[in-house]
Amino acid sequence: MRNSKPTKPKGTRDFGPAQMAKRMYLLDIIRQTFRKYGFLPLETPAMENLSVLTGKYGDEGDQLLFKILNSGNYLSKVEGDPVTYDAQSLLPKIAEKGLRYDLTVPFARYVVMNRNEITFPFKRFQIQPVWRADRPQKGRYREFLQCDADVIGTKSLLCEAEIIMMLNEIFARLGLEGYEIAINNRKFLTGLSAYLGQPNRENDLCVAIDKLDKIGQENVYQELTTKGFSPEALTRLSPVLAVSGTNEEKLQALTAVFSGTPEALTGLNEVQELLGLVKGMEGNLATVNFDPSLARGLSYYTGIIFEVRMLDGSIGSICGGGRYDDLTGIFGLPDMPGTGISLGIDRIYDVMEARALFPEQVSGSTSAMVVNFGDENLAFALAAIARLRKAGISSELYPDKAKMKKQLTYANRNNIPLVIIAGAEEVGANKVTIKNMLTGAQTTIAAGNLIATVNAMLEKN
Amino acid sequence: MRNSKPTKPKGTRDFGPAQMAKRMYLLDIIRQTFRKYGFLPLETPAMENLSVLTGKYGDEGDQLLFKILNSGNYLSKVEGDPVTYDAQSLLPKIAEKGLRYDLTVPFARYVVMNRNEITFPFKRFQIQPVWRADRPQKGRYREFLQCDADVIGTKSLLCEAEIIMMLNEIFARLGLEGYEIAINNRKFLTGLSAYLGQPNRENDLCVAIDKLDKIGQENVYQELTTKGFSPEALTRLSPVLAVSGTNEEKLQALTAVFSGTPEALTGLNEVQELLGLVKGMEGNLATVNFDPSLARGLSYYTGIIFEVRMLDGSIGSICGGGRYDDLTGIFGLPDMPGTGISLGIDRIYDVMEARALFPEQVSGSTSAMVVNFGDENLAFALAAIARLRKAGISSELYPDKAKMKKQLTYANRNNIPLVIIAGAEEVGANKVTIKNMLTGAQTTIAAGNLIATVNAMLEKN
């Protein structure tokens, strides 16, 4: 293995200092806003037992789980002739754990295992990586960060209202404009399915119309036809998908259409009520768009569903979520309703980068570097760096007595805005020179004024 | 899989809100201090190719790596009859990736892969989990956080001085007292090995005397005897291990003993120089203890080594590290010297918990809860929660119109200090009642004074 050129697994990423600074800026804002809305932090292990993960994400999801070989002699549980096993039948003998695929199933596991200690309703947020053995492609990674907030243990629509308020606040603080929070209700879609003469087919219906933006109405209709929706059903669907106007106008129009479909009306009424709650919270309703064609693929949603999209269509949804009736039933704890959202950090990052929304100061660079002249002024330099740090100024002493040019290049490449120069001459006069790396300007001051001057220059920069 | 009681892999942990708040407090202080000293953040993927990980941690380490099954049909690369394979020979056919075992090897990989973009010296910190298939026991987990800071690309002893300053600052900010930063030098140990008549045996020597605290001098001597160290060698070793007094006194005594062993003298001189640099940085030398028996197990250390220990012996070392000559040679990039430390977050957390060093406010709880009375005062409650959040006060509206007692219990269990009560009566009079959950006291004020009063009460609490 020696001297081999190292590689990184495909679909994974390193985050160097410049990216990290921006990611931390982004995540700090999200984390602070989550907390402001009363959500509390949770972290779960990267590894979960496969008994917890398997069967929760459909067959395709099971394929995309990263499985971890049992430690030690992982073949010890293989009985009989291994030749009789194929990959699928051998798996449970050699792997008991996998990497988490999302944050929802681990959250459900946590809730069930800690149900006696948790005070419900429980508002948690969780920001951790997840892993999927997907084919890597542009914008799709095998390890990526998920960023979830959920309220569990209540059916109150106030939770949805809070989520909308919270999303508006997050995006406002990030400086992100030109987005919409599309909302719909699974109950409306259930009613719609019945209205189309296909009761209880809302999952097929949702899977199909979820693709409306991507593949267009013609292809969606083709898919629905294949699934047994009649031409009459599609004729009835068209005006629903085409409904337009303000949220009020759309709700009014659809309420008239669905007057004979109670489930759909319940869904529409909840949308109406939610909009009223957001208004009462002095929320920005301009961003909220009732979209009766919004479906969201996941089958466990049962109430209001969300999706946040950029209006310029530059990128897919940057956030999605919705209400579920029963998150923990799969683990033997029934009747645990809740609602939650998941923010797409990578996409939000890309939009912010494309629009130059990261503040300049977020470079995360160190504020000042003290030039190293070696022994001739070491004591002075050591004292200077100690004073800078005591004043809370992030700073470093260049570790070697290198040529001035090399040291300045280092400061420049690392975006360090101020360089402190105190050679023999300055030290003799108890002075110090500060070089502004942005302007190139130099100023020589009394050593005693170092901190005040550096602070003033940093503020100006 | 339905309705099965979920479990968590052994040796892993969930961190609920209360623990998370404390961990984030601890990590924020460490992160801020790292940055103040000019270290920049880096993150690498959880998965690394096994070609990168294998052979870097010794045979035992290779055993403790968590290996990830290749995705898809993982048996497709197995040729011939699987029965002819044992666990070891089958492994490379079915697993190409593993979970990172530490942060040092991924850092070395990152440096090699990005050598043309990095400006050296490169100061990076990295705070991420690592995974080891160790037998779980008290205080030892299969997933745990490592917290490393390294400077790479320089041999300057200033880096060691900065690390000592930085450690002192971290522990001061955490309120942690009664610790020592033990230092020694591998060069001294190399010289010592020669002095004992066993040149180039410093690794065996280090492995043995590293256990001095744990197994006592007699057992260490037995181990050294087994490894071929003569009785005369052990007689020469005894006064070295027994040397006492101040750092200056120990250095003086040993300098006399090792006057004929140049490598040992170099080591002692570097210790002396380092103490001088820390002094020049106005550092707290009281915590620094030159310990000629400090060895640190890892074989790649070549210069100054560190260990931070609690003086009361309540727990093993809470930080370790040292200088290495060649971090990246294993990946084909020679001559990359550096120095670094790794903080033991779990142990530091335990010490802080035992000594009640986490500030009360770190509970991470939400500041205020608005009681939900349902429709009768919904508009008022919605406006109140909007005002609280606009003022930056973390707050929540209880989502359901539950009994007052249930709502107050929720606030109480979640350590929410203030509860805002605005029933029909208060709303009618445009007033609001604030209940201090710590004292039980209630006060009714004009609704317009809500924010000012809440802020004042939060400050007092």
PDB file of C-alpha atoms in Angstrom, chain A residues 181-294:
ATOM      1  CA  ILE A 181     -43.504  27.979  -0.724  1.00  0.00           C
ATOM      2  CA  ALA A 182     -45.884  25.738  -2.636  1.00  0.00           C
ATOM      3  CA  ILE A 183     -48.472  24.016  -0.454  1.00  0.00           C
ATOM      4  CA  ASN A 184     -51.136  21.431  -1.045  1.00  0.00           C
ATOM      5  CA  ASN A 185     -52.970  18.797   0.986  1.00  0.00           C
ATOM      6  CA  ARG A 186     -52.886  15.040   0.573  1.00  0.00           C
ATOM      7  CA  LYS A 187     -56.524  14.955   1.640  1.00  0.00           C
ATOM      8  CA  PHE A 188     -57.345  17.083  -1.379  1.00  0.00           C
ATOM      9  CA  LEU A 189     -55.445  14.629  -3.581  1.00  0.00           C
ATOM     10  CA  THR A 190     -57.286  11.692  -1.986  1.00  0.00           C
ATOM     11  CA  GLY A 191     -60.551  13.438  -2.766  1.00  0.00           C
ATOM     12  CA  LEU A 192     -59.328  14.217  -6.258  1.00  0.00           C
ATOM     13  CA  SER A 193     -58.608  10.555  -6.857  1.00  0.00           C
ATOM     14  CA  ALA A 194     -62.147   9.668  -5.854  1.00  0.00           C
ATOM     15  CA  TYR A 195     -63.496  12.539  -7.952  1.00  0.00           C
ATOM     16  CA  LEU A 196     -61.665  11.055 -10.944  1.00  0.00           C
ATOM     17  CA  GLY A 197     -63.488   7.778 -10.384  1.00  0.00           C
ATOM     18  CA  GLN A 198     -60.388   6.073  -8.952  1.00  0.00           C
ATOM     19  CA  PRO A 199     -60.880   6.069  -5.158  1.00  0.00           C
ATOM     20  CA  ASN A 200     -57.830   5.038  -3.073  1.00  0.00           C
ATOM     21  CA  ARG A 201     -55.555   5.459  -6.093  1.00  0.00           C
ATOM     22  CA  GLU A 202     -54.086   8.721  -4.765  1.00  0.00           C
ATOM     23  CA  ASN A 203     -50.580   7.237  -4.535  1.00  0.00           C
ATOM     24  CA  ASP A 204     -50.474   6.400  -8.251  1.00  0.00           C
ATOM     25  CA  LEU A 205     -52.044   9.776  -8.936  1.00  0.00           C
ATOM     26  CA  CYS A 206     -49.438  11.574  -6.788  1.00  0.00           C
ATOM     27  CA  VAL A 207     -46.483   9.752  -8.312  1.00  0.00           C
ATOM     28  CA  ALA A 208     -47.688  10.768 -11.764  1.00  0.00           C
ATOM     29  CA  ILE A 209     -48.632  14.416 -11.231  1.00  0.00           C
ATOM     30  CA  ASP A 210     -45.511  14.940  -9.106  1.00  0.00           C
ATOM     31  CA  LYS A 211     -43.657  14.810 -12.452  1.00  0.00           C
ATOM     32  CA  LEU A 212     -45.759  17.530 -14.096  1.00  0.00           C
ATOM     33  CA  ASP A 213     -42.912  20.077 -14.035  1.00  0.00           C
ATOM     34  CA  LYS A 214     -40.350  17.590 -15.292  1.00  0.00           C
ATOM     35  CA  ILE A 215     -42.099  15.637 -18.047  1.00  0.00           C
ATOM     36  CA  GLY A 216     -45.123  17.789 -18.939  1.00  0.00           C
ATOM     37  CA  GLN A 217     -48.848  17.153 -18.897  1.00  0.00           C
ATOM     38  CA  GLU A 218     -48.943  14.876 -21.941  1.00  0.00           C
ATOM     39  CA  ASN A 219     -46.542  12.356 -20.428  1.00  0.00           C
ATOM     40  CA  VAL A 220     -48.276  12.524 -17.052  1.00  0.00           C
ATOM     41  CA  TYR A 221     -51.580  11.739 -18.750  1.00  0.00           C
ATOM     42  CA  GLN A 222     -49.971   8.845 -20.597  1.00  0.00           C
ATOM     43  CA  GLU A 223     -48.705   7.440 -17.294  1.00  0.00           C
ATOM     44  CA  LEU A 224     -52.134   7.833 -15.701  1.00  0.00           C
ATOM     45  CA  THR A 225     -53.773   6.120 -18.667  1.00  0.00           C
ATOM     46  CA  THR A 226     -51.367   3.184 -18.307  1.00  0.00           C
ATOM     47  CA  LYS A 227     -52.379   3.020 -14.659  1.00  0.00           C
ATOM     48  CA  GLY A 228     -56.056   2.731 -15.591  1.00  0.00           C
ATOM     49  CA  PHE A 229     -57.297   6.311 -15.340  1.00  0.00           C
ATOM     50  CA  SER A 230     -60.003   6.748 -17.981  1.00  0.00           C
ATOM     51  CA  PRO A 231     -60.144   9.506 -20.645  1.00  0.00           C
ATOM     52  CA  GLU A 232     -63.116  10.948 -18.735  1.00  0.00           C
ATOM     53  CA  ALA A 233     -61.005  11.070 -15.579  1.00  0.00           C
ATOM     54  CA  LEU A 234     -58.295  12.980 -17.414  1.00  0.00           C
ATOM     55  CA  THR A 235     -60.883  15.370 -18.793  1.00  0.00           C
ATOM     56  CA  ARG A 236     -62.045  16.028 -15.231  1.00  0.00           C
ATOM     57  CA  LEU A 237     -58.426  16.448 -14.066  1.00  0.00           C
ATOM     58  CA  SER A 238     -57.478  19.118 -16.605  1.00  0.00           C
ATOM     59  CA  PRO A 239     -59.391  22.086 -15.118  1.00  0.00           C
ATOM     60  CA  VAL A 240     -58.053  21.188 -11.656  1.00  0.00           C
ATOM     61  CA  LEU A 241     -54.448  21.312 -12.839  1.00  0.00           C
ATOM     62  CA  ALA A 242     -55.163  24.465 -14.837  1.00  0.00           C
ATOM     63  CA  VAL A 243     -56.792  26.396 -11.986  1.00  0.00           C
ATOM     64  CA  SER A 244     -55.167  29.816 -11.601  1.00  0.00           C
ATOM     65  CA  GLY A 245     -55.379  33.153  -9.838  1.00  0.00           C
ATOM     66  CA  THR A 246     -54.706  34.107  -6.234  1.00  0.00           C
ATOM     67  CA  ASN A 247     -54.789  31.498  -3.478  1.00  0.00           C
ATOM     68  CA  GLU A 248     -58.275  32.740  -2.578  1.00  0.00           C
ATOM     69  CA  GLU A 249     -59.460  32.453  -6.173  1.00  0.00           C
ATOM     70  CA  LYS A 250     -58.060  28.952  -6.556  1.00  0.00           C
ATOM     71  CA  LEU A 251     -59.589  27.808  -3.279  1.00  0.00           C
ATOM     72  CA  GLN A 252     -62.941  29.261  -4.235  1.00  0.00           C
ATOM     73  CA  ALA A 253     -62.946  27.699  -7.688  1.00  0.00           C
ATOM     74  CA  LEU A 254     -61.966  24.266  -6.393  1.00  0.00           C
ATOM     75  CA  THR A 255     -64.383  24.383  -3.478  1.00  0.00           C
ATOM     76  CA  ALA A 256     -67.152  24.778  -6.028  1.00  0.00           C
ATOM     77  CA  VAL A 257     -65.827  21.910  -8.184  1.00  0.00           C
ATOM     78  CA  PHE A 258     -65.388  19.538  -5.227  1.00  0.00           C
ATOM     79  CA  SER A 259     -68.603  20.389  -3.387  1.00  0.00           C
ATOM     80  CA  GLY A 260     -69.577  16.710  -3.582  1.00  0.00           C
ATOM     81  CA  THR A 261     -66.250  15.297  -2.410  1.00  0.00           C
ATOM     82  CA  PRO A 262     -65.938  15.707   1.387  1.00  0.00           C
ATOM     83  CA  GLU A 263     -62.297  14.570   1.657  1.00  0.00           C
ATOM     84  CA  ALA A 264     -61.217  17.103  -0.947  1.00  0.00           C
ATOM     85  CA  LEU A 265     -63.165  19.835   0.825  1.00  0.00           C
ATOM     86  CA  THR A 266     -61.492  18.984   4.131  1.00  0.00           C
ATOM     87  CA  GLY A 267     -58.141  19.363   2.396  1.00  0.00           C
ATOM     88  CA  LEU A 268     -59.103  22.694   0.868  1.00  0.00           C
ATOM     89  CA  ASN A 269     -60.452  23.958   4.194  1.00  0.00           C
ATOM     90  CA  GLU A 270     -57.174  23.107   5.914  1.00  0.00           C
ATOM     91  CA  VAL A 271     -55.265  25.042   3.271  1.00  0.00           C
ATOM     92  CA  GLN A 272     -57.580  27.985   3.877  1.00  0.00           C
ATOM     93  CA  GLU A 273     -57.173  27.751   7.638  1.00  0.00           C
ATOM     94  CA  LEU A 274     -53.400  27.498   7.340  1.00  0.00           C
ATOM     95  CA  LEU A 275     -53.238  30.649   5.227  1.00  0.00           C
ATOM     96  CA  GLY A 276     -55.290  32.415   7.906  1.00  0.00           C
ATOM     97  CA  LEU A 277     -52.910  31.307  10.662  1.00  0.00           C
ATOM     98  CA  VAL A 278     -49.867  32.517   8.742  1.00  0.00           C
ATOM     99  CA  LYS A 279     -51.590  35.858   8.199  1.00  0.00           C
ATOM    100  CA  GLY A 280     -52.291  36.060  11.948  1.00  0.00           C
ATOM    101  CA  MET A 281     -48.614  35.535  12.646  1.00  0.00           C
ATOM    102  CA  GLU A 282     -47.869  38.560  10.508  1.00  0.00           C
ATOM    103  CA  GLY A 283     -46.306  36.211   7.994  1.00  0.00           C
ATOM    104  CA  ASN A 284     -45.344  36.976   4.454  1.00  0.00           C
ATOM    105  CA  LEU A 285     -48.164  35.358   2.507  1.00  0.00           C
ATOM    106  CA  ALA A 286     -46.763  36.661  -0.783  1.00  0.00           C
ATOM    107  CA  THR A 287     -44.399  33.695  -0.860  1.00  0.00           C
ATOM    108  CA  VAL A 288     -47.076  31.047  -0.187  1.00  0.00           C
ATOM    109  CA  ASN A 289     -48.654  29.495  -3.250  1.00  0.00           C
ATOM    110  CA  PHE A 290     -51.464  26.951  -3.046  1.00  0.00           C
ATOM    111  CA  ASP A 291     -50.642  24.489  -5.831  1.00  0.00           C
ATOM    112  CA  PRO A 292     -53.283  21.763  -6.263  1.00  0.00           C
ATOM    113  CA  SER A 293     -50.884  19.793  -8.470  1.00  0.00           C
ATOM    114  CA  LEU A 294     -48.161  19.592  -5.810  1.00  0.00           C
TER     115      LEU A 294
END
